[in-house]
Short mmCIF file of C-alpha atoms in Angstrom, two decimals:
data_model
loop_
_atom_site.label_atom_id
_atom_site.label_comp_id
_atom_site.label_asym_id
_atom_site.label_seq_id
_atom_site.Cartn_x
_atom_site.Cartn_y
_atom_site.Cartn_z
CA UNK A 1 -5.90 9.99 -42.89
CA UNK A 2 -5.40 11.52 -46.47
CA UNK A 3 -2.07 12.90 -47.08
CA UNK A 4 -1.87 14.99 -50.18
CA UNK A 5 0.94 14.43 -53.21
CA UNK A 6 2.50 18.10 -51.79
CA UNK A 7 2.76 16.54 -48.12
CA UNK A 8 4.58 13.42 -49.65
CA UNK A 9 6.74 14.64 -51.72
CA UNK A 10 8.54 17.23 -49.67
CA UNK A 11 8.16 14.34 -46.25
CA UNK A 12 10.67 12.29 -48.88
CA UNK A 13 12.93 15.18 -49.77
CA UNK A 14 12.86 15.60 -46.05
CA UNK A 15 13.73 12.85 -45.14
CA UNK A 16 16.98 11.88 -48.02
CA UNK A 17 18.32 15.44 -47.32
CA UNK A 18 18.41 14.09 -44.12
CA UNK A 19 19.31 11.28 -44.38
CA UNK A 20 21.94 12.69 -47.13
CA UNK A 21 23.71 15.37 -44.74
CA UNK A 22 23.90 12.34 -41.49
CA UNK A 23 25.99 9.95 -44.14
CA UNK A 24 28.39 12.70 -45.36
CA UNK A 25 28.99 13.53 -42.15
CA UNK A 26 29.68 10.01 -41.21
CA UNK A 27 32.25 10.04 -44.50
CA UNK A 28 33.81 13.28 -43.80
CA UNK A 29 34.68 12.16 -40.30
CA UNK A 30 36.53 8.78 -41.41
CA UNK A 31 38.09 9.92 -43.98
CA UNK A 32 40.05 13.16 -42.47
CA UNK A 33 40.16 11.40 -39.62
CA UNK A 34 42.71 8.63 -41.09
CA UNK A 35 43.80 11.02 -43.06
CA UNK A 36 44.48 14.14 -40.95
CA UNK A 37 48.18 13.74 -40.91
CA UNK A 38 48.40 14.07 -44.63
CA UNK A 39 46.32 17.80 -44.68
CA UNK A 40 50.17 20.26 -44.40
CA UNK A 41 50.07 18.83 -47.72
CA UNK A 42 48.15 21.76 -48.60
CA UNK A 43 51.37 24.27 -48.02
CA UNK A 44 52.76 23.03 -50.80
CA UNK A 45 52.11 25.67 -53.97
CA UNK A 46 50.62 22.96 -55.53
CA UNK A 47 48.22 21.63 -54.28
CA UNK A 48 47.31 25.18 -52.44
CA UNK A 49 46.66 25.89 -56.37
CA UNK A 50 44.67 22.88 -56.60
CA UNK A 51 42.31 24.23 -53.70
CA UNK A 52 42.31 27.41 -55.05
CA UNK A 53 41.14 26.50 -58.25
CA UNK A 54 37.82 24.19 -56.90
CA UNK A 55 37.56 27.04 -55.10
CA UNK A 56 36.72 28.94 -58.26
CA UNK A 57 35.07 26.34 -59.79
CA UNK A 58 32.56 26.54 -56.78
CA UNK A 59 32.14 30.15 -57.30
CA UNK A 60 32.28 30.32 -61.08
CA UNK A 61 30.24 27.65 -62.63
CA UNK A 62 30.01 27.13 -66.29
CA UNK A 63 27.27 27.59 -68.53
CA UNK A 64 26.57 24.51 -70.91
CA UNK A 65 23.48 23.30 -72.84
CA UNK A 66 22.94 19.54 -74.27
CA UNK A 67 20.06 18.26 -76.21
CA UNK A 68 17.68 21.33 -75.75
CA UNK A 69 18.79 21.10 -71.45
CA UNK A 70 21.21 23.70 -69.96
CA UNK A 71 22.25 23.99 -66.81
CA UNK A 72 25.89 24.41 -64.86
CA UNK A 73 28.32 22.65 -64.47
CA UNK A 74 31.32 23.46 -61.57
CA UNK A 75 35.03 22.33 -62.51
CA UNK A 76 35.36 22.03 -59.06
CA UNK A 77 35.19 18.12 -58.93
CA UNK A 78 38.57 18.03 -61.40
CA UNK A 79 41.30 20.13 -58.94
CA UNK A 80 39.01 17.91 -55.78
CA UNK A 81 40.01 14.72 -57.72
CA UNK A 82 43.31 16.19 -58.98
CA UNK A 83 44.19 16.53 -55.36
CA UNK A 84 43.30 13.19 -54.88
CA UNK A 85 45.51 12.21 -56.93
CA UNK A 86 48.47 14.55 -55.98
CA UNK A 87 47.19 14.58 -52.60
CA UNK A 88 45.22 11.28 -51.51
CA UNK A 89 41.42 11.06 -49.57
CA UNK A 90 41.60 13.96 -47.66
CA UNK A 91 43.52 16.35 -49.07
CA UNK A 92 40.39 16.04 -52.40
CA UNK A 93 37.74 16.06 -49.27
CA UNK A 94 39.54 18.86 -47.06
CA UNK A 95 39.60 21.37 -50.28
CA UNK A 96 36.86 20.05 -51.78
CA UNK A 97 34.50 20.42 -48.76
CA UNK A 98 36.21 23.91 -48.28
CA UNK A 99 35.54 25.36 -51.16
CA UNK A 100 31.90 23.96 -51.48
CA UNK A 101 31.05 25.36 -47.65
CA UNK A 102 33.06 28.28 -48.78
CA UNK A 103 30.86 29.66 -52.35
CA UNK A 104 27.69 28.57 -50.66
CA UNK A 105 28.63 31.34 -48.44
CA UNK A 106 29.25 33.02 -50.02
CA UNK A 107 26.64 33.42 -52.60
CA UNK A 108 24.50 33.53 -49.48
CA UNK A 109 22.09 29.68 -49.96
CA UNK A 110 19.94 28.24 -47.37
CA UNK A 111 21.70 26.21 -44.48
CA UNK A 112 20.23 23.16 -46.03
CA UNK A 113 21.33 22.91 -49.36
CA UNK A 114 25.14 23.45 -48.02
CA UNK A 115 25.00 21.05 -45.28
CA UNK A 116 23.65 18.69 -48.43
CA UNK A 117 25.96 19.89 -50.97
CA UNK A 118 29.10 18.92 -48.76
CA UNK A 119 27.22 16.22 -47.86
CA UNK A 120 26.98 14.76 -51.45
CA UNK A 121 30.98 15.55 -52.00
CA UNK A 122 32.33 13.97 -48.75
CA UNK A 123 30.03 10.88 -49.89
CA UNK A 124 31.19 10.35 -53.47
CA UNK A 125 35.36 11.23 -52.72
CA UNK A 126 34.45 8.16 -50.32
CA UNK A 127 32.82 6.17 -52.49
CA UNK A 128 35.83 7.35 -55.11
CA UNK A 129 38.42 6.42 -52.49
CA UNK A 130 37.76 3.24 -51.95
CA UNK A 131 39.32 2.64 -55.14
CA UNK A 132 42.23 4.57 -54.42
CA UNK A 133 42.91 2.41 -51.66
CA UNK A 134 43.19 -0.39 -54.34
CA UNK A 135 46.39 1.76 -55.91
CA UNK A 136 49.51 2.72 -54.61
CA UNK A 137 48.41 6.41 -56.11
CA UNK A 138 49.56 8.55 -54.52
CA UNK A 139 52.84 7.64 -55.13
CA UNK A 140 56.17 8.64 -52.61
CA UNK A 141 59.38 9.34 -53.51
CA UNK A 142 58.63 8.69 -56.92
CA UNK A 143 58.70 11.64 -60.06
CA UNK A 144 55.15 11.52 -60.68
CA UNK A 145 52.67 11.04 -57.88
CA UNK A 146 51.08 8.33 -60.39
CA UNK A 147 52.81 5.80 -63.33
CA UNK A 148 51.36 4.65 -66.93
CA UNK A 149 49.99 1.73 -65.01
CA UNK A 150 47.45 3.13 -62.68
CA UNK A 151 45.48 5.36 -65.91
CA UNK A 152 42.88 2.80 -65.36
CA UNK A 153 42.25 2.75 -61.65
CA UNK A 154 42.59 6.50 -62.15
CA UNK A 155 39.33 6.27 -64.61
CA UNK A 156 37.60 3.91 -62.79
CA UNK A 157 38.74 6.73 -59.48
CA UNK A 158 36.74 9.62 -61.43
CA UNK A 159 33.83 6.57 -63.02
CA UNK A 160 32.71 6.23 -59.83
CA UNK A 161 33.40 9.88 -58.00
CA UNK A 162 31.21 11.16 -60.75
CA UNK A 163 28.30 8.83 -60.25
CA UNK A 164 27.95 9.20 -57.35
CA UNK A 165 27.59 12.12 -57.46
CA UNK A 166 25.18 12.53 -59.93
CA UNK A 167 23.04 10.30 -58.34
CA UNK A 168 23.33 12.50 -55.50
CA UNK A 169 22.01 15.53 -56.85
CA UNK A 170 19.86 14.47 -59.41
CA UNK A 171 17.50 12.70 -57.02
CA UNK A 172 17.13 15.47 -55.19
CA UNK A 173 16.79 17.27 -57.91
CA UNK A 174 13.89 15.07 -58.97
CA UNK A 175 12.35 14.71 -54.83
CA UNK A 176 12.27 18.22 -55.48
CA UNK A 177 9.77 18.40 -58.86
CA UNK A 178 7.92 15.70 -58.02
CA UNK A 179 9.20 13.62 -60.26
CA UNK A 180 6.78 10.24 -60.93
CA UNK A 181 9.59 8.39 -63.25
CA UNK A 182 12.53 8.78 -60.47
CA UNK A 183 15.56 5.86 -62.44
CA UNK A 184 14.37 7.21 -66.10
CA UNK A 185 14.87 11.18 -64.81
CA UNK A 186 18.03 9.70 -63.12
CA UNK A 187 19.60 8.42 -66.97
CA UNK A 188 18.17 11.38 -68.83
CA UNK A 189 19.98 13.03 -66.60
CA UNK A 190 23.46 11.50 -65.57
CA UNK A 191 23.81 11.49 -70.18
CA UNK A 192 23.79 15.25 -69.71
CA UNK A 193 26.54 15.43 -66.85
CA UNK A 194 28.14 12.52 -68.66
CA UNK A 195 28.60 15.27 -71.13
CA UNK A 196 29.81 17.76 -69.62
CA UNK A 197 30.97 17.27 -66.15
CA UNK A 198 32.32 13.43 -66.68
CA UNK A 199 34.26 14.85 -69.31
CA UNK A 200 35.70 17.71 -67.29
CA UNK A 201 36.54 14.59 -64.91
CA UNK A 202 38.71 12.88 -67.44
CA UNK A 203 41.48 16.42 -67.07
CA UNK A 204 42.14 15.63 -63.59
CA UNK A 205 45.31 13.25 -64.13
CA UNK A 206 46.29 16.22 -66.79
CA UNK A 207 46.26 19.38 -64.33
CA UNK A 208 48.61 17.21 -61.81
CA UNK A 209 51.26 16.33 -64.27
CA UNK A 210 50.79 19.52 -66.27
CA UNK A 211 52.13 21.42 -62.14
CA UNK A 212 54.28 18.44 -61.95
CA UNK A 213 55.53 20.41 -65.29
CA UNK A 214 55.61 23.49 -64.32
CA UNK A 215 52.90 25.15 -62.16
CA UNK A 216 52.05 28.26 -65.15
CA UNK A 217 50.98 25.89 -67.01
CA UNK A 218 47.99 24.90 -65.36
CA UNK A 219 47.19 28.25 -67.42
CA UNK A 220 47.29 26.39 -70.34
CA UNK A 221 44.38 23.98 -69.03
CA UNK A 222 42.02 26.94 -68.89
CA UNK A 223 41.40 26.96 -72.66
CA UNK A 224 38.97 24.09 -73.07
CA UNK A 225 37.20 25.38 -69.18
CA UNK A 226 37.23 28.37 -71.47
CA UNK A 227 36.02 26.81 -74.61
CA UNK A 228 33.45 24.89 -72.92
CA UNK A 229 32.30 28.51 -71.05
CA UNK A 230 31.91 30.05 -74.87
CA UNK A 231 30.19 27.26 -76.40
CA UNK A 232 27.95 26.70 -73.34
CA UNK A 233 27.41 30.97 -73.14
CA UNK A 234 26.19 30.89 -76.88
CA UNK A 235 24.01 27.13 -77.31
CA UNK A 236 21.67 28.99 -74.59
CA UNK A 237 22.12 31.85 -75.76
CA UNK A 238 21.38 30.57 -78.98
CA UNK A 239 17.95 28.38 -77.23
CA UNK A 240 16.85 31.28 -75.78
CA UNK A 241 15.36 33.37 -79.29
CA UNK A 242 14.76 30.78 -80.44
CA UNK A 243 11.80 30.17 -77.29
CA UNK A 244 11.25 33.79 -77.07
CA UNK A 245 9.73 36.92 -78.92
CA UNK A 246 12.38 38.85 -79.82
CA UNK A 247 10.70 42.52 -79.27
CA UNK A 248 9.28 41.70 -76.06
CA UNK A 249 11.95 39.68 -74.83
CA UNK A 250 9.30 36.80 -73.17
CA UNK A 251 8.59 33.39 -73.94
CA UNK A 252 6.99 33.12 -78.10
CA UNK A 253 4.80 30.14 -78.38
CA UNK A 254 6.07 27.29 -78.62
CA UNK A 255 7.75 28.22 -75.04
CA UNK A 256 4.49 28.64 -73.87
CA UNK A 257 2.90 25.52 -74.07
CA UNK A 258 6.65 23.94 -73.12
CA UNK A 259 5.15 25.42 -69.98
CA UNK A 260 0.94 24.37 -70.19
CA UNK A 261 2.98 20.70 -70.53
CA UNK A 262 5.35 20.88 -67.51
CA UNK A 263 1.68 22.22 -65.74
CA UNK A 264 -0.16 19.57 -66.15
CA UNK A 265 2.19 18.05 -65.49
CA UNK A 266 2.67 18.81 -62.19
CA UNK A 267 -0.54 19.49 -61.66
CA UNK A 268 -1.63 15.94 -62.25
CA UNK A 269 1.33 14.29 -59.37
CA UNK A 270 0.71 17.55 -56.73
CA UNK A 271 -3.24 18.01 -57.81
CA UNK A 272 -3.66 21.42 -58.23
CA UNK A 273 -5.25 23.25 -60.70
CA UNK A 274 -3.80 25.45 -63.42
CA UNK A 275 -4.70 28.57 -65.97
CA UNK A 276 -4.30 29.14 -69.57
CA UNK A 277 -5.76 33.61 -70.52
CA UNK A 278 -5.18 34.13 -73.87
CA UNK A 279 -5.48 38.05 -74.15
CA UNK A 280 -6.34 39.93 -76.86
CA UNK A 281 -6.28 43.98 -76.89
CA UNK A 282 -9.06 45.82 -78.78
CA UNK A 283 -8.35 48.13 -81.43
CA UNK A 284 -4.47 47.78 -81.05
CA UNK A 285 -5.31 47.51 -85.29
CA UNK A 286 -6.00 51.47 -85.50
CA UNK A 287 -2.91 52.39 -83.33
CA UNK A 288 -0.45 50.27 -84.98
CA UNK A 289 -1.85 52.49 -88.20
CA UNK A 290 -2.38 55.75 -86.41
CA UNK A 291 0.81 55.96 -85.21
CA UNK A 292 2.96 53.40 -87.52
CA UNK A 293 4.49 50.32 -86.27
CA UNK A 294 7.60 51.67 -84.04
CA UNK A 295 4.41 52.72 -81.80
CA UNK A 296 2.91 50.25 -81.93
CA UNK A 297 5.96 47.95 -80.99
CA UNK A 298 6.82 50.23 -77.74
CA UNK A 299 2.58 49.54 -76.70
CA UNK A 300 3.37 46.57 -77.34
CA UNK A 301 6.92 46.79 -74.63
CA UNK A 302 4.87 48.90 -71.73
CA UNK A 303 1.72 45.73 -72.05
CA UNK A 304 4.52 42.81 -72.09
CA UNK A 305 6.07 45.20 -68.97
CA UNK A 306 2.98 45.51 -67.04
CA UNK A 307 1.70 41.77 -67.02
CA UNK A 308 4.75 41.11 -66.22
CA UNK A 309 3.91 43.05 -62.72
CA UNK A 310 0.62 41.89 -61.90
CA UNK A 311 1.58 38.42 -62.47
CA UNK A 312 3.58 36.36 -59.77
CA UNK A 313 7.84 34.92 -60.04
CA UNK A 314 6.11 31.32 -60.98
CA UNK A 315 2.82 32.86 -63.97
CA UNK A 316 4.08 33.12 -67.12
CA UNK A 317 3.20 35.95 -69.52
CA UNK A 318 4.09 34.99 -73.55
CA UNK A 319 3.68 37.12 -76.56
CA UNK A 320 1.84 34.36 -78.78
CA UNK A 321 1.92 37.15 -81.29
CA UNK A 322 1.01 40.13 -83.03
CA UNK A 323 -1.25 42.26 -80.09
CA UNK A 324 -2.00 38.07 -78.91
CA UNK A 325 -0.98 37.78 -75.55
CA UNK A 326 -0.04 34.10 -73.18
CA UNK A 327 -0.80 33.76 -69.89
CA UNK A 328 0.05 30.96 -67.28
CA UNK A 329 -0.77 30.32 -63.78
CA UNK A 330 0.10 27.36 -62.54
CA UNK A 331 -0.68 26.84 -59.19
CA UNK A 332 -3.96 28.19 -57.95
CA UNK A 333 -6.21 26.89 -54.89
CA UNK A 334 -9.20 27.00 -56.77
CA UNK A 335 -9.84 27.57 -59.95
CA UNK A 336 -11.89 31.20 -59.69
CA UNK A 337 -8.90 33.01 -58.62
CA UNK A 338 -7.98 33.05 -62.06
CA UNK A 339 -11.36 35.96 -62.00
CA UNK A 340 -9.21 37.72 -59.89
CA UNK A 341 -5.28 37.53 -61.63
CA UNK A 342 -7.88 38.45 -64.78
CA UNK A 343 -8.84 41.45 -63.39
CA UNK A 344 -6.13 42.71 -62.03
CA UNK A 345 -4.63 41.99 -65.29
CA UNK A 346 -7.25 44.35 -66.72
CA UNK A 347 -6.79 47.25 -64.70
CA UNK A 348 -3.71 47.02 -64.69
CA UNK A 349 -4.37 47.67 -68.75
CA UNK A 350 -6.75 50.11 -68.96
CA UNK A 351 -4.40 52.74 -67.15
CA UNK A 352 -3.14 55.60 -70.01
CA UNK A 353 -0.07 54.57 -71.86
CA UNK A 354 2.48 57.71 -72.47
CA UNK A 355 3.82 56.67 -75.80
CA UNK A 356 6.03 59.41 -77.52
CA UNK A 357 4.55 62.00 -76.43
CA UNK A 358 0.75 60.48 -76.24
CA UNK A 359 -1.49 59.56 -73.95
CA UNK A 360 -3.24 56.16 -74.99
CA UNK A 361 -6.15 53.88 -73.48
CA UNK A 362 -6.00 50.39 -74.22
CA UNK A 363 -9.08 47.73 -73.52
CA UNK A 364 -8.42 43.68 -73.79
CA UNK A 365 -10.43 41.08 -73.98
CA UNK A 366 -9.06 38.22 -71.92
CA UNK A 367 -10.54 34.74 -72.26
CA UNK A 368 -9.47 31.95 -69.35
CA UNK A 369 -9.92 27.59 -69.27
CA UNK A 370 -8.39 26.01 -66.21
CA UNK A 371 -6.92 22.37 -66.19
CA UNK A 372 -8.59 19.93 -65.24
CA UNK A 373 -11.44 21.45 -65.01
CA UNK A 374 -11.66 22.62 -68.94
CA UNK A 375 -8.95 20.32 -70.35
CA UNK A 376 -6.52 18.35 -70.06
CA UNK A 377 -3.81 18.43 -72.95
CA UNK A 378 -2.68 21.76 -73.72
CA UNK A 379 -4.58 22.11 -77.21
CA UNK A 380 -7.91 21.78 -75.27
CA UNK A 381 -6.51 24.52 -72.71
CA UNK A 382 -5.81 26.72 -75.49
CA UNK A 383 -8.83 26.59 -77.70
CA UNK A 384 -11.17 26.90 -75.03
CA UNK A 385 -9.53 29.54 -73.43
CA UNK A 386 -9.51 30.95 -77.25
CA UNK A 387 -13.53 30.83 -77.55
CA UNK A 388 -13.38 32.04 -74.42
CA UNK A 389 -12.07 35.42 -75.39
CA UNK A 390 -14.07 35.80 -78.49
CA UNK A 391 -16.89 35.43 -76.15
CA UNK A 392 -15.96 38.30 -74.25
CA UNK A 393 -14.68 40.23 -77.00
CA UNK A 394 -18.25 39.45 -78.13
CA UNK A 395 -19.59 40.92 -74.81
CA UNK A 396 -17.80 44.54 -75.36
CA UNK A 397 -13.98 43.45 -73.70
CA UNK A 398 -13.73 42.01 -69.98
CA UNK A 399 -13.22 38.41 -69.14
CA UNK A 400 -14.58 35.27 -69.40
CA UNK A 401 -13.93 31.42 -68.38
CA UNK A 402 -14.76 29.17 -70.54
CA UNK A 403 -18.26 27.30 -70.40
CA UNK A 404 -19.64 23.93 -72.21
CA UNK A 405 -21.86 26.25 -73.24
CA UNK A 406 -19.79 28.72 -75.56
CA UNK A 407 -18.68 25.60 -76.90
CA UNK A 408 -21.89 23.62 -78.32
CA UNK A 409 -20.86 24.36 -81.91
CA UNK A 410 -17.30 23.50 -82.25
CA UNK A 411 -18.04 19.88 -83.74
CA UNK A 412 -20.37 21.60 -85.90
CA UNK A 413 -17.53 24.61 -87.54
CA UNK A 414 -15.33 21.98 -87.88
CA UNK A 415 -18.04 19.92 -90.12
CA UNK A 416 -18.79 23.38 -91.89
CA UNK A 417 -15.21 24.19 -92.78
CA UNK A 418 -14.81 21.17 -94.06
CA UNK A 419 -16.66 21.52 -96.74
CA UNK A 420 -17.01 25.28 -97.77
CA UNK A 421 -15.02 25.21 -100.38
CA UNK A 422 -16.89 21.70 -101.95
CA UNK A 423 -20.56 23.30 -101.16
CA UNK A 424 -19.66 26.75 -103.10
CA UNK A 425 -18.87 24.92 -105.68
CA UNK A 426 -21.23 22.31 -105.96
CA UNK A 427 -23.57 25.28 -105.61
CA UNK A 428 -25.25 24.38 -102.66
CA UNK A 429 -25.04 28.08 -101.07
CA UNK A 430 -28.35 29.78 -102.10
CA UNK A 431 -29.87 33.28 -102.72
CA UNK A 432 -33.69 33.91 -101.04
CA UNK A 433 -34.44 37.86 -102.04
CA UNK A 434 -36.89 40.00 -99.72
CA UNK A 435 -38.10 41.98 -101.14
CA UNK A 436 -38.35 46.32 -100.71
CA UNK A 437 -41.20 48.41 -100.89
CA UNK A 438 -42.15 52.18 -100.98
CA UNK A 439 -43.36 53.81 -98.30
CA UNK A 440 -45.79 55.78 -100.21
CA UNK A 441 -47.20 53.64 -102.59
CA UNK A 442 -46.08 49.62 -101.33
CA UNK A 443 -44.72 48.80 -105.37
CA UNK A 444 -41.32 46.76 -105.05
CA UNK A 445 -38.72 48.51 -106.22
CA UNK A 446 -35.60 46.11 -105.30
CA UNK A 447 -34.79 42.86 -103.23
CA UNK A 448 -32.47 42.12 -100.96
CA UNK A 449 -30.05 38.43 -100.89
CA UNK A 450 -30.02 36.78 -97.58
CA UNK A 451 -27.10 33.83 -98.67
CA UNK A 452 -28.18 30.52 -97.05
CA UNK A 453 -26.17 26.93 -97.25
CA UNK A 454 -28.10 24.41 -97.76
CA UNK A 455 -25.89 21.91 -95.76
CA UNK A 456 -26.77 17.99 -96.66
CA UNK A 457 -26.33 16.68 -93.37
CA UNK A 458 -26.97 19.98 -91.06
CA UNK A 459 -29.96 21.87 -93.15
CA UNK A 460 -30.11 25.29 -93.87
CA UNK A 461 -26.98 26.69 -92.08
CA UNK A 462 -26.41 30.71 -91.65
CA UNK A 463 -24.23 33.22 -92.98
CA UNK A 464 -23.79 33.76 -89.39
CA UNK A 465 -21.91 30.92 -89.83
CA UNK A 466 -20.37 30.48 -92.30
CA UNK A 467 -19.43 33.37 -92.78
CA UNK A 468 -16.95 34.03 -90.59
CA UNK A 469 -15.74 30.80 -91.35
CA UNK A 470 -14.68 31.11 -95.37
CA UNK A 471 -12.54 34.01 -93.35
CA UNK A 472 -10.45 32.29 -91.62
CA UNK A 473 -10.32 29.53 -93.54
CA UNK A 474 -9.16 31.83 -97.14
CA UNK A 475 -12.50 31.13 -99.07
CA UNK A 476 -14.38 34.20 -97.95
CA UNK A 477 -12.86 35.77 -101.88
CA UNK A 478 -14.86 32.83 -103.88
CA UNK A 479 -17.71 33.33 -101.91
CA UNK A 480 -18.88 36.84 -102.42
CA UNK A 481 -17.92 35.95 -106.20
CA UNK A 482 -20.34 33.09 -106.27
CA UNK A 483 -23.31 35.34 -104.09
CA UNK A 484 -22.10 38.56 -106.24
CA UNK A 485 -22.37 36.35 -109.90
CA UNK A 486 -26.55 33.81 -107.79
CA UNK A 487 -27.49 37.76 -107.66
CA UNK A 488 -27.39 39.34 -110.56
CA UNK A 489 -28.45 36.59 -112.82
CA UNK A 490 -31.66 36.22 -110.47
CA UNK A 491 -31.64 40.02 -111.62
CA UNK A 492 -30.57 39.37 -115.06
CA UNK A 493 -33.38 36.86 -115.41
CA UNK A 494 -35.74 39.30 -113.95
CA UNK A 495 -35.57 41.68 -116.16
CA UNK A 496 -35.11 39.95 -118.98
CA UNK A 497 -39.40 39.20 -118.21
CA UNK A 498 -39.71 42.56 -117.72
CA UNK A 499 -39.28 43.03 -114.31
CA UNK A 500 -37.05 45.69 -113.27
CA UNK A 501 -35.59 45.21 -109.22
CA UNK A 502 -32.01 46.19 -107.77
CA UNK A 503 -30.39 43.94 -105.26
CA UNK A 504 -28.80 44.62 -102.52
CA UNK A 505 -25.92 41.86 -101.36
CA UNK A 506 -24.42 42.85 -98.03
CA UNK A 507 -21.04 42.49 -98.06
CA UNK A 508 -18.32 41.00 -95.47
CA UNK A 509 -15.50 43.07 -93.38
CA UNK A 510 -12.65 40.93 -94.95
CA UNK A 511 -14.45 41.15 -99.04
CA UNK A 512 -14.79 44.97 -98.06
CA UNK A 513 -10.60 45.64 -97.56
CA UNK A 514 -10.59 43.21 -100.59
CA UNK A 515 -8.17 45.66 -103.68
CA UNK A 516 -10.10 42.92 -106.39
CA UNK A 517 -13.31 43.03 -105.36
CA UNK A 518 -13.33 46.62 -107.49
CA UNK A 519 -12.07 44.08 -110.27
CA UNK A 520 -14.38 41.26 -110.21
CA UNK A 521 -17.54 44.26 -110.07
CA UNK A 522 -17.46 45.52 -113.12
CA UNK A 523 -16.52 41.57 -114.84
CA UNK A 524 -19.57 40.39 -113.32
CA UNK A 525 -21.86 42.90 -114.47
CA UNK A 526 -20.39 43.37 -118.20
CA UNK A 527 -20.72 38.70 -117.91
CA UNK A 528 -24.67 39.27 -117.19
CA UNK A 529 -25.62 42.37 -118.64
CA UNK A 530 -26.78 44.69 -115.60
CA UNK A 531 -26.74 47.99 -115.37
CA UNK A 532 -24.48 49.26 -112.53
CA UNK A 533 -27.26 51.24 -110.57
CA UNK A 534 -29.18 47.73 -109.82
CA UNK A 535 -26.86 46.95 -107.76
CA UNK A 536 -26.37 47.78 -104.23
CA UNK A 537 -23.57 47.30 -102.09
CA UNK A 538 -24.06 46.96 -98.26
CA UNK A 539 -21.52 47.40 -95.57
CA UNK A 540 -22.01 48.07 -91.69
CA UNK A 541 -20.55 51.24 -89.65
CA UNK A 542 -18.75 48.92 -87.87
CA UNK A 543 -17.53 47.57 -91.14
CA UNK A 544 -16.06 50.92 -91.56
CA UNK A 545 -14.01 51.52 -88.81
CA UNK A 546 -11.86 48.73 -89.12
CA UNK A 547 -10.07 50.91 -91.64
CA UNK A 548 -11.22 54.03 -91.43
CA UNK A 549 -8.71 56.23 -94.69
CA UNK A 550 -10.49 53.38 -97.36
CA UNK A 551 -14.08 54.39 -95.86
CA UNK A 552 -13.21 58.33 -96.65
CA UNK A 553 -11.88 57.65 -100.10
#
């Protein structure tokens, strides 16, 4: 019988947790049983204060950030080790177990987590106690529980406690996340913990010495803890700002790509499909230009809230820039489920928005690509979702799943984009002229210029392919100038031969909005000696709607 990777993962996790809990219970019985008579030391104000600090440390973990990793560190282990140094292993064990169980119960953690946390602490204390019993710590009858000669063994005790504790916790996290390379994960996490929790453990002897000097002196030790806490919060806040959109608070493009990478990795382990969606709001520019950027920002904030409300807790919605959003569905039962989610998102967005007293209706286009059916990498999934989104937009809104036929021109587009600049410079853009005749007389009164690219390898390429590329690559201005110049030169040649014909040239949307065009056309007319009445510029209704205010002029 075949067992799924997910089932195997949870079987391994449950087995590991069971073994740790059983071992921890045995360790607690042995240590507490052999040192039961020492537990009355909790009546000592010094040890009682250590126990209280251990509880506070469990309840209020410190936020830390190291080399791109963030997490929480409990200071309870520092005071638990101080309890061991001042009162012995049983005292340290009792103080830490009570703090852990009480804190987890107050935080309403599941029983399994409460048991595991207590058990891994019991194992860590027991392992550290094996070295402690070979020392005279804690010393009885002396002014201090340890002397200078005991510092190296104490560091060894702290080291054993730290390594065992970190290994137990890192292993359960790795099993829960389905990490395959457990050794590498443990090494990376050990480094992170060593630079945070490991350093705090080194304060344990200082805690004991400070308490022996004066219990109020322990307040001075709050300063380094406060510094770690404030520094960690500041680093996490800075990291959050670098990975989230300032307007909506959503993950930005960088974090979105990272989440996709994580979903791909998890999907390979558990054999689970995921989906990447790109969402583009339709006609957002008109809303932004008409009502102003403030209203546009408010609309984007409301769109972000609706997208989040339509998704599950495990899903990610990100703002990628402008009016473009991204959605990651990390775990799908089948790729077709993405279509259901897309319809839900569109339904939510099509509900009217109330912005500054105005009711606005918004539509969107959604493109989708699934892993592993449509790509196995972040770039390929985003690119193919983008292709599907433009397909949905061309179809008039709605949503579209990527299909190979939609990408049939992608290698061709790459080839065209790479050679367009050189084609303009080498004169590979050729004009064909379609005559325009009067219906009454049949006389030819003008021509329409039709641009074609005579590609040396791909043959004759139409403007529907290379004009969008020119717009995207910033070559539309030199292309328009080249076409106008070629058309006017031909009109000049015909006029010199005694044939006066007007020429009509189509303008792309980007050229129509280019303010330099008003300067470029008179210059070309003057250079070719053609009268302005012989040049016609053709634009479409959809082009006018891109900028209604300018069209009125």
